[in-house]
Coordinates of C-alpha atoms and ligand atoms in Angstrom, one line a residue:
X1 CA 0.3 -0.3 0.3
X2 CA 1.4 3.5 -0.4
X3 CA -0.7 5.5 1.3
X4 CA -0.6 9.0 0.5
X5 CA -1.7 12.4 3.0
X6 CA -2.9 13.9 -0.2
X7 CA -3.6 12.8 -3.8
X8 CA -3.2 15.4 -6.2
X9 CA -1.9 12.9 -8.5
X10 CA -4.8 9.7 -8.4
X11 CA -7.0 13.6 -8.4
X12 CA -6.0 14.9 -11.6
X13 CA -5.4 11.5 -13.6
X14 CA -9.4 11.4 -12.9
X15 CA -10.3 15.1 -15.2
X16 CA -6.6 14.7 -17.0
X17 CA -8.6 15.4 -19.7
X18 CA -10.9 18.7 -19.0
X19 CA -7.7 19.8 -17.4
X20 CA -5.1 19.4 -20.0
X21 CA -8.0 20.9 -22.7
X22 CA -8.4 24.5 -20.0
X23 CA -4.8 24.5 -20.0
X24 CA -3.9 24.4 -23.7
X25 CA -6.6 26.7 -24.6
X26 CA -5.0 29.4 -22.8
X27 CA -1.5 28.8 -24.1
X28 CA -3.8 28.6 -28.0
X29 CA -5.1 32.7 -26.6
X30 CA -1.8 33.6 -24.8
X31 CA -3.7 36.2 -22.5
X32 CA -1.7 34.7 -19.4
X33 CA -3.1 37.9 -17.1
X34 CA -6.4 38.7 -16.4
X35 CA -7.6 36.4 -19.7
X36 CA -11.2 36.1 -19.4
X37 CA -10.9 33.0 -17.3
X38 CA -11.0 34.5 -15.1
X39 CA -13.9 36.8 -15.2
X40 CA -15.8 33.8 -15.2
X41 CA -14.3 31.7 -12.6
X42 CA -14.8 34.7 -10.3
X43 CA -18.5 35.1 -11.0
X44 CA -18.6 31.3 -11.1
X45 CA -17.1 31.5 -7.3
X46 CA -19.4 33.9 -6.5
X47 CA -23.1 32.3 -7.7
X48 CA -21.5 29.2 -5.9
X49 CA -21.2 31.6 -3.0
X50 CA -24.3 33.3 -3.0
X51 CA -24.3 36.0 -5.0
X52 CA -21.2 38.2 -4.0
X53 CA -18.4 39.9 -5.3
X54 CA -15.1 37.8 -5.6
X55 CA -11.9 39.5 -6.5
X56 CA -9.4 36.7 -6.9
X57 CA -5.1 37.4 -6.3
X58 CA -2.0 35.0 -6.2
X59 CA -2.6 33.5 -2.6
X60 CA -4.6 33.2 0.6
X61 CA -1.8 35.6 2.3
X62 CA -2.5 37.6 -0.3
X63 CA -5.9 37.8 0.2
X64 CA -6.2 38.7 4.0
X65 CA -3.3 41.1 3.4
X66 CA -5.3 43.6 1.2
X67 CA -8.8 42.9 3.4
X68 CA -7.1 44.3 6.2
X69 CA -6.2 47.2 3.8
X70 CA -9.3 47.1 2.6
X71 CA -10.4 48.2 5.9
X72 CA -8.8 51.6 6.4
X73 CA -6.5 50.8 9.2
X74 CA -4.5 52.5 10.7
X75 CA -0.6 51.4 12.4
X76 CA -1.2 50.4 16.3
X77 CA -4.4 49.0 15.4
X78 CA -5.6 45.8 17.0
X79 CA -6.5 43.1 15.8
X80 CA -8.2 39.4 17.4
X81 CA -7.7 36.4 15.9
X82 CA -7.2 32.8 17.2
X83 CA -4.1 31.4 18.9
X84 CA -3.8 28.3 17.0
X85 CA -3.6 28.9 13.1
X86 CA -2.0 29.4 10.4
X87 CA 0.5 31.9 10.7
X88 CA -0.1 33.9 7.5
X89 CA -3.4 35.1 9.8
X90 CA -1.0 37.0 12.5
X91 CA 2.3 37.5 9.8
X92 CA -0.7 40.4 7.8
X93 CA -1.3 41.5 10.5
X94 CA 2.2 42.6 12.1
X95 CA 3.4 42.8 8.5
X96 CA 0.8 46.3 8.4
X97 CA 1.9 47.7 11.6
X98 CA -1.3 46.3 13.8
X99 CA -0.9 44.5 16.7
X100 CA -2.3 40.9 17.1
X101 CA -4.1 39.9 19.6
X102 CA -4.8 36.2 20.6
X103 CA -7.6 34.8 22.1
X104 CA -8.3 31.3 22.9
X105 CA -10.2 28.3 20.6
X106 CA -12.7 26.0 21.4
X107 CA -11.2 23.0 22.3
X108 CA -14.4 20.8 20.8
X109 CA -13.6 22.6 17.4
X110 CA -10.4 24.4 17.6
X111 CA -11.9 27.7 16.2
X112 CA -12.1 31.0 18.2
X113 CA -14.1 31.1 21.7
X114 CA -17.0 33.8 21.6
X115 CA -16.2 34.2 24.9
X116 CA -12.9 35.5 24.5
X117 CA -13.2 38.5 22.3
X118 CA -14.7 40.0 24.7
X119 CA -12.8 38.7 27.4
X120 CA -9.0 40.1 25.6
X121 CA -10.7 43.5 23.1
X122 CA -9.5 46.7 24.2
X123 CA -10.1 50.5 22.8
X124 CA -7.8 49.9 20.5
X125 CA -9.3 47.0 18.7
X126 CA -10.7 47.2 15.3
X127 CA -11.0 43.9 13.7
X128 CA -11.4 39.9 14.5
X129 CA -10.3 37.1 12.5
X130 CA -11.8 34.1 12.9
X131 CA -10.4 31.3 11.2
X132 CA -12.7 28.6 9.8
X133 CA -9.9 25.1 10.5
X134 CA -9.8 22.5 9.1
X135 CA -12.7 22.7 7.4
X136 CA -14.8 23.4 10.3
X137 CA -16.7 26.9 10.4
X138 CA -16.1 29.1 13.9
X139 CA -19.1 29.7 15.8
X140 CA -20.1 33.0 13.5
X141 CA -23.3 33.7 15.2
X142 CA -21.4 34.2 18.6
X143 CA -18.3 36.7 16.9
X144 CA -20.4 38.7 15.5
X145 CA -23.1 39.0 18.2
X146 CA -19.5 39.8 19.8
X147 CA -18.0 41.7 16.6
X148 CA -21.8 43.4 16.8
X149 CA -22.3 44.8 20.1
X150 CA -18.6 45.9 20.7
X151 CA -17.6 47.7 16.3
X152 CA -15.7 45.0 15.1
X153 CA -15.1 44.8 11.2
X154 CA -15.0 40.7 11.0
X155 CA -12.1 39.2 8.0
X156 CA -13.1 35.5 7.8
X157 CA -9.7 33.7 7.3
X158 CA -11.5 31.1 4.7
X159 CA -8.7 29.3 3.4
X160 CA -9.4 26.0 4.7
X161 CA -13.2 25.2 4.6
X162 CA -14.5 26.8 1.0
X163 CA -17.7 24.7 0.3
X164 CA -18.8 24.8 4.7
X165 CA -22.3 26.2 5.9
X166 CA -22.9 27.7 8.7
X167 CA -26.3 27.3 10.4
X168 CA -27.9 30.5 12.3
X169 CA -30.3 29.1 14.8
X170 CA -33.1 30.7 12.7
X171 CA -33.3 27.8 10.3
X172 CA -30.8 30.1 7.6
X173 CA -27.6 28.4 6.8
X174 CA -24.4 30.9 4.8
X175 CA -21.4 29.3 2.9
X176 CA -17.8 30.2 5.7
X177 CA -16.4 33.5 4.0
X178 CA -19.6 35.2 3.3
X179 CA -21.0 35.6 6.8
X180 CA -18.3 38.6 7.7
X181 CA -18.2 42.0 5.7
X182 CA -14.1 39.7 4.1
X183 CA -14.0 36.7 4.0
X184 CA -10.5 35.6 2.3
X185 CA -9.8 31.8 0.0
X186 CA -6.0 30.1 -0.9
X187 CA -6.2 27.9 -3.7
X188 CA -3.0 26.3 -3.0
X189 CA -2.6 22.9 -4.5
X190 CA -3.3 21.1 -0.7
X191 CA -6.7 22.9 -0.2
X192 CA -9.8 21.8 -0.8
X193 CA -10.0 23.5 -3.8
X194 CA -6.6 24.1 -5.5
X195 CA -5.1 25.3 -8.1
X196 CA -2.2 23.8 -9.7
X197 CA 0.6 26.9 -8.5
X198 CA -0.7 30.3 -5.9
X199 CA -3.9 30.8 -5.6
X200 CA -6.4 33.3 -3.4
X201 CA -9.7 35.1 -3.8
X202 CA -11.4 37.9 -1.4
X203 CA -15.0 37.9 -1.3
X204 CA -18.0 40.6 0.2
X205 CA -21.2 41.4 -0.2
X206 CA -20.9 45.3 0.1
X207 CA -20.0 47.0 -3.3
X208 CA -18.2 49.4 -1.8
X209 CA -15.6 46.9 0.2
X210 CA -15.5 45.4 -3.1
X211 CA -14.2 48.4 -5.4
X212 CA -11.3 48.7 -2.8
X213 CA -10.4 45.2 -2.6
X214 CA -10.6 45.1 -6.5
X215 CA -8.4 47.9 -6.7
X216 CA -5.6 47.5 -3.7
X217 CA -5.2 44.3 -5.5
X218 CA -4.2 45.9 -8.9
X219 CA -1.9 48.6 -7.5
X220 CA -4.6 51.0 -6.4
X221 CA -6.2 51.6 -9.9
X222 CA -9.3 51.4 -11.3
X223 CA -8.2 53.1 -14.2
X224 CA -5.1 52.5 -15.8
X225 CA -2.5 54.6 -15.0
X226 CA -4.5 56.3 -12.3
X227 CA -3.7 55.2 -8.6
X228 CA -6.3 56.4 -5.7
X229 CA -5.2 54.5 -3.3
X230 CA -1.7 52.4 -2.4
X231 CA -2.4 48.7 -3.1
X232 CA -0.1 46.6 -4.0
X233 CA 0.0 43.4 -7.6
X234 CA -2.0 40.3 -6.8
X235 CA -3.8 38.3 -9.9
X236 CA -4.7 35.1 -9.9
X237 CA -3.4 33.5 -12.9
X238 CA -5.3 32.9 -16.3
X239 CA -3.7 29.9 -16.2
X240 CA -5.2 28.9 -12.8
X241 CA -8.6 30.2 -13.1
X242 CA -8.9 27.5 -16.6
X243 CA -7.7 25.1 -13.9
X244 CA -9.5 25.9 -11.1
X245 CA -13.5 26.5 -12.5
X246 CA -12.9 22.1 -13.6
X247 CA -12.1 21.2 -10.9
X248 CA -15.2 24.3 -9.0
X249 CA -17.6 22.7 -11.3
X250 CA -16.4 19.0 -8.8
X251 CA -16.1 21.0 -5.8
X252 CA -19.3 19.5 -3.6
X253 CA -18.2 15.6 -5.4
X254 CA -14.7 16.5 -3.8
X255 CA -15.8 17.8 -0.2
X256 CA -19.2 15.0 -0.5
X257 CA -15.6 11.9 -0.9
X258 CA -13.9 14.2 2.5
X259 CA -17.0 13.2 4.0
X260 CA -17.5 9.9 3.4
X261 CA -13.7 9.5 3.2
X262 CA -14.7 10.8 7.1
X263 CA -17.2 8.5 8.4
X264 CA -15.2 6.0 7.7
X265 CA -13.0 6.9 10.3
X266 CA -14.8 7.8 12.4
X267 CA -16.7 4.0 12.6
X268 CA -13.5 2.6 12.3
X269 CA -12.5 4.1 15.3
X270 CA -15.7 5.2 17.9
X271 CA -13.7 3.2 20.4
X272 CA -10.8 3.9 20.5
X273 CA -11.3 5.7 23.9
X274 CA -7.5 7.2 24.3
X275 CA -7.8 9.5 21.0
X276 CA -10.6 12.2 20.2
X277 CA -12.1 12.1 17.0
X278 CA -12.8 15.9 15.1
X279 CA -15.8 17.0 16.5
X280 CA -19.2 18.7 14.6
X281 CA -20.7 21.3 15.9
X282 CA -24.7 21.4 15.2
X283 CA -24.2 24.2 13.5
X284 CA -21.7 23.9 10.9
X285 CA -21.2 21.6 8.3
X286 CA -17.2 19.6 7.6
X287 CA -15.4 19.6 4.5
X288 CA -12.7 17.9 6.3
X289 CA -9.5 19.6 4.7
X290 CA -8.0 17.7 7.6
X291 CA -9.2 14.7 9.2
X292 CA -7.6 15.8 13.1
X293 CA -7.2 13.5 16.1
X294 CA -6.2 14.5 19.4
X295 CA -4.3 12.4 21.3
X296 CA -1.7 13.3 24.5
X297 CA 1.4 11.2 23.2
X298 CA 0.7 12.5 19.5
X299 CA 4.4 12.3 18.7
X300 CA 5.3 9.1 19.7
X301 CA 1.7 7.9 17.5
X302 CA 3.2 9.6 15.0
X303 CA 6.4 8.3 14.7
X304 CA 4.8 4.8 14.7
X305 CA 2.8 5.3 12.2
X306 CA 5.9 6.3 10.2
X307 CA 7.1 3.5 10.5
X308 CA 4.1 1.3 9.3
X309 CA 4.5 3.1 5.9
X310 CA 1.7 6.0 6.9
X311 CA 2.1 9.7 6.9
X312 CA 0.6 11.9 8.9
X313 CA 1.1 15.8 9.7
X314 CA 1.3 18.0 12.1
X315 CA -1.1 21.2 12.2
X316 CA 0.5 23.3 13.6
X317 CA 3.2 22.4 15.4
X318 CA 3.3 25.7 18.0
X319 CA 0.5 28.0 19.0
X320 CA 1.1 31.3 17.1
X321 CA 3.0 32.8 21.1
X322 CA 5.6 30.4 20.6
X323 CA 7.1 31.6 17.0
X324 CA 10.5 33.3 17.3
X325 CA 8.4 36.6 14.4
X326 CA 5.6 36.8 16.6
X327 CA 6.8 35.6 20.2
X328 CA 7.3 39.5 21.5
X329 CA 4.5 41.1 18.6
X330 CA 1.1 39.5 20.7
X331 CA -0.7 41.1 22.4
X332 CA -1.7 37.8 25.2
X333 CA -4.4 39.1 27.9
X334 CA -6.5 36.2 28.4
X335 CA -5.5 32.8 28.8
X336 CA -4.5 30.9 25.5
X337 CA -3.9 27.3 27.4
X338 CA -6.7 24.8 24.5
X339 CA -4.5 27.0 21.9
X340 CA -1.2 25.1 23.7
X341 CA -2.6 21.7 24.7
X342 CA -3.7 21.7 20.7
X343 CA -0.3 22.3 19.2
X344 CA 0.9 19.7 21.4
X345 CA -1.6 16.8 20.8
X346 CA -3.1 17.5 17.4
X347 CA -2.2 14.7 15.1
X348 CA -3.9 15.0 11.1
X349 CA -4.3 11.6 9.4
X350 CA -4.3 11.2 5.7
X351 CA -7.6 12.7 3.9
X352 CA -8.0 13.1 0.1
X353 CA -10.7 13.0 -1.9
X354 CA -9.0 9.6 -3.6
X355 CA -8.7 7.8 -0.2
X356 CA -10.2 3.9 -0.3
X357 CA -12.1 2.4 2.9
X358 CA -8.5 -0.4 2.8
X359 CA -6.0 2.4 3.0
X360 CA -8.2 4.2 5.9
X361 CA -8.7 0.7 7.6
X362 CA -5.0 -0.2 7.4
X363 CA -4.4 2.8 9.0
X364 CA -7.1 2.9 11.7
X365 CA -5.8 -0.9 12.7
X366 CA -2.3 1.1 13.7
X367 CA -3.7 3.2 15.6
X368 CA -5.7 0.6 17.2
X369 CA -2.3 -1.7 17.3
X370 CA -0.7 1.6 19.0
X371 CA -2.9 2.5 21.8
X372 CA -3.4 -1.4 22.4
X373 CA 1.3 -1.6 22.9
X374 CA 0.4 1.8 24.9
X375 CA -2.0 1.4 27.9
Ligands
PLP401 C1 -3.2 27.9 3.2 C2 -4.0 29.4 4.5 C3 -3.3 30.5 4.6 C4 -2.3 30.9 3.1 O1 -3.1 30.9 2.0 P1 -1.6 31.2 0.8 O2 -2.4 30.9 -0.5 O3 -0.2 30.2 1.3 O4 -1.1 32.5 0.4 C5 -3.9 31.1 5.3 N1 -4.3 31.0 5.8 C6 -5.0 29.6 6.4 C7 -5.6 29.0 7.9 C8 -4.3 28.4 5.6 O5 -4.6 27.5 5.9

């Protein structure tokens, strides 16, 4: 068995003709930057998200940076973000001279705990950035209520949960990334909607913000050679847009394949008390960017799996406050114990659209034999 953490080659083999044709037509047309595929993709993603403005850009980190720039935050303004996330969320805040303020996360869904927002807010706080980690929504009803009460803008880091839905208590459901003022995503190859290089996008329902976001991503210009605001250069290549159009049409099928793989893991690992399986809150669907378990002796389990030919990954081994780049820049006003523990105990198992029952059975049996020998 040759188990992959992620099987992009296997996925490509199943859509090869369509992808090859899409890429070849861009090359034929030779309109590599701002070709028609880019607008078409933006329109299709906007419809997929329920009628939103979509501004494609060069990667997910740029998307977050452009979102912060569009909100006109000033150096020294504070932005609240989860203490357990990928570094990019904190990085863009620090890069713009803003102050990252850490909020602890829920031990169940790994995402920002809305109650913590009120604990760490100050009169300098202007925005909050919930991250929908591993494919599961943050408690957006709680986040939006806190943001409204405290007068904060909301930027959703939706790099890992494209296609996930948040269910409000009134029965309404919205796509992750379309609930706050601005949503951001990444098309890094390993993401649920990944291209064949770098890519990203920014979403908003607000026409004024959408126009600013578009200008900022394009050197601050609306009209060619007239620069109204200081922006940057962040574009999605036409070839990547062509790949993304093919894959967006299959995103729901891919999500279903991940969800099936997740429920197989659940059945196979249900009786292993020592391991905490990923939690599914009633307020969110889970699109399983990762299938992340928690186990006290994570490093030993990871090493054992590796010795049996099973890859696994630690997302993320260090909380933001332990990163040398951020140690002295972040503000911590409340305990981040959950984040610190998660960094020690999380382990993501192989998860992708091509994962088979037999592979998962071998993974589950190997985990069980390790736990049995480690009691
Ligand atoms: C991948 C990711 C990003 C950054 O996206 P890039 O396209 O790699 O720049 C930001 N935040 C989170 C949570 C991510 O998973």
